[in-house]
């Protein structure tokens, strides 16, 4: 069931309090089929960060600076 941000039943608050953020995300049940609705998902962003860290042995910030932002030549 969907609960908007700010509603204490929104799973964000349980995710934030969880000691295992990745496990919490992976154990969630989808409420709609993939690709049918958009809803921002903090847990999915965190999951991507954990995957990058594990796969590259780099922090997400270091990975982004080296492979994503470095070629943009920000000063």
PDB file of C-alpha atoms in Angstrom:
ATOM      1  CA  UNK A   1       0.000   0.000   0.000  1.00  0.00           C
ATOM      2  CA  UNK A   2       1.214   3.538  -0.783  1.00  0.00           C
ATOM      3  CA  UNK A   3       1.667   6.144   1.953  1.00  0.00           C
ATOM      4  CA  UNK A   4       2.896   9.654   1.056  1.00  0.00           C
ATOM      5  CA  UNK A   5       6.098  11.100   2.488  1.00  0.00           C
ATOM      6  CA  UNK A   6       5.332  12.574   5.885  1.00  0.00           C
ATOM      7  CA  UNK A   7       2.910   9.783   6.764  1.00  0.00           C
ATOM      8  CA  UNK A   8       4.589   7.717   9.521  1.00  0.00           C
ATOM      9  CA  UNK A   9       3.434   4.534   7.736  1.00  0.00           C
ATOM     10  CA  UNK A  10       5.618   5.435   4.728  1.00  0.00           C
ATOM     11  CA  UNK A  11       8.337   2.748   4.539  1.00  0.00           C
ATOM     12  CA  UNK A  12      11.053   5.424   4.358  1.00  0.00           C
ATOM     13  CA  UNK A  13      10.917   5.805   8.122  1.00  0.00           C
ATOM     14  CA  UNK A  14      11.336   2.063   8.732  1.00  0.00           C
ATOM     15  CA  UNK A  15      14.170   1.993   6.164  1.00  0.00           C
ATOM     16  CA  UNK A  16      15.904   4.910   7.874  1.00  0.00           C
ATOM     17  CA  UNK A  17      15.664   3.176  11.266  1.00  0.00           C
ATOM     18  CA  UNK A  18      16.823  -0.180   9.885  1.00  0.00           C
ATOM     19  CA  UNK A  19      20.319  -1.435  10.702  1.00  0.00           C
ATOM     20  CA  UNK A  20      20.466  -3.161   7.287  1.00  0.00           C
ATOM     21  CA  UNK A  21      19.409  -0.663   4.633  1.00  0.00           C
ATOM     22  CA  UNK A  22      20.266  -2.954   1.714  1.00  0.00           C
ATOM     23  CA  UNK A  23      18.413  -5.920   3.213  1.00  0.00           C
ATOM     24  CA  UNK A  24      15.404  -3.745   3.949  1.00  0.00           C
ATOM     25  CA  UNK A  25      15.193  -2.639   0.303  1.00  0.00           C
ATOM     26  CA  UNK A  26      15.717  -6.127  -1.094  1.00  0.00           C
ATOM     27  CA  UNK A  27      13.003  -7.595   1.114  1.00  0.00           C
ATOM     28  CA  UNK A  28      10.319  -5.066   0.140  1.00  0.00           C
ATOM     29  CA  UNK A  29       7.363  -6.247  -1.928  1.00  0.00           C
ATOM     30  CA  UNK A  30       6.627  -4.236  -5.076  1.00  0.00           C
ATOM     31  CA  UNK A  31       3.225  -2.562  -5.004  1.00  0.00           C
ATOM     32  CA  UNK A  32       3.039  -2.114  -8.795  1.00  0.00           C
ATOM     33  CA  UNK A  33       4.660  -3.974 -11.701  1.00  0.00           C
ATOM     34  CA  UNK A  34       8.078  -2.575 -12.733  1.00  0.00           C
ATOM     35  CA  UNK A  35       7.853   0.209 -15.305  1.00  0.00           C
ATOM     36  CA  UNK A  36       4.194   1.070 -14.682  1.00  0.00           C
ATOM     37  CA  UNK A  37       4.444   3.874 -12.103  1.00  0.00           C
ATOM     38  CA  UNK A  38       7.080   6.320 -10.932  1.00  0.00           C
ATOM     39  CA  UNK A  39       7.660   6.990  -7.277  1.00  0.00           C
ATOM     40  CA  UNK A  40      10.969   8.291  -5.933  1.00  0.00           C
ATOM     41  CA  UNK A  41      12.694   5.546  -3.998  1.00  0.00           C
ATOM     42  CA  UNK A  42      15.464   6.516  -1.568  1.00  0.00           C
ATOM     43  CA  UNK A  43      16.138   2.851  -0.916  1.00  0.00           C
ATOM     44  CA  UNK A  44      16.805   2.138  -4.599  1.00  0.00           C
ATOM     45  CA  UNK A  45      19.312   5.002  -4.732  1.00  0.00           C
ATOM     46  CA  UNK A  46      21.039   3.611  -1.653  1.00  0.00           C
ATOM     47  CA  UNK A  47      21.020   0.121  -3.173  1.00  0.00           C
ATOM     48  CA  UNK A  48      22.740   1.435  -6.316  1.00  0.00           C
ATOM     49  CA  UNK A  49      25.356   3.107  -4.123  1.00  0.00           C
ATOM     50  CA  UNK A  50      25.995  -0.165  -2.267  1.00  0.00           C
ATOM     51  CA  UNK A  51      26.350  -2.051  -5.575  1.00  0.00           C
ATOM     52  CA  UNK A  52      28.861   0.509  -6.890  1.00  0.00           C
ATOM     53  CA  UNK A  53      30.891   0.316  -3.677  1.00  0.00           C
ATOM     54  CA  UNK A  54      30.964  -3.472  -3.647  1.00  0.00           C
ATOM     55  CA  UNK A  55      31.710  -3.863  -7.374  1.00  0.00           C
ATOM     56  CA  UNK A  56      34.460  -1.219  -7.544  1.00  0.00           C
ATOM     57  CA  UNK A  57      35.864  -1.190  -4.012  1.00  0.00           C
ATOM     58  CA  UNK A  58      35.511   2.605  -4.178  1.00  0.00           C
ATOM     59  CA  UNK A  59      33.228   5.016  -2.392  1.00  0.00           C
ATOM     60  CA  UNK A  60      30.310   6.171  -4.505  1.00  0.00           C
ATOM     61  CA  UNK A  61      31.683   9.732  -4.423  1.00  0.00           C
ATOM     62  CA  UNK A  62      35.123   8.607  -5.640  1.00  0.00           C
ATOM     63  CA  UNK A  63      33.529   6.482  -8.379  1.00  0.00           C
ATOM     64  CA  UNK A  64      31.345   9.370  -9.535  1.00  0.00           C
ATOM     65  CA  UNK A  65      34.245  11.820  -9.535  1.00  0.00           C
ATOM     66  CA  UNK A  66      36.491   9.467 -11.497  1.00  0.00           C
ATOM     67  CA  UNK A  67      34.050   7.987 -14.015  1.00  0.00           C
ATOM     68  CA  UNK A  68      31.126  10.385 -14.251  1.00  0.00           C
ATOM     69  CA  UNK A  69      32.137  13.918 -13.360  1.00  0.00           C
ATOM     70  CA  UNK A  70      35.850  13.924 -14.224  1.00  0.00           C
ATOM     71  CA  UNK A  71      35.221  14.119 -17.954  1.00  0.00           C
ATOM     72  CA  UNK A  72      32.895  17.105 -17.496  1.00  0.00           C
ATOM     73  CA  UNK A  73      35.888  19.264 -16.482  1.00  0.00           C
ATOM     74  CA  UNK A  74      34.144  21.157 -13.690  1.00  0.00           C
ATOM     75  CA  UNK A  75      36.287  23.804 -12.025  1.00  0.00           C
TER      76      UNK A  75
END
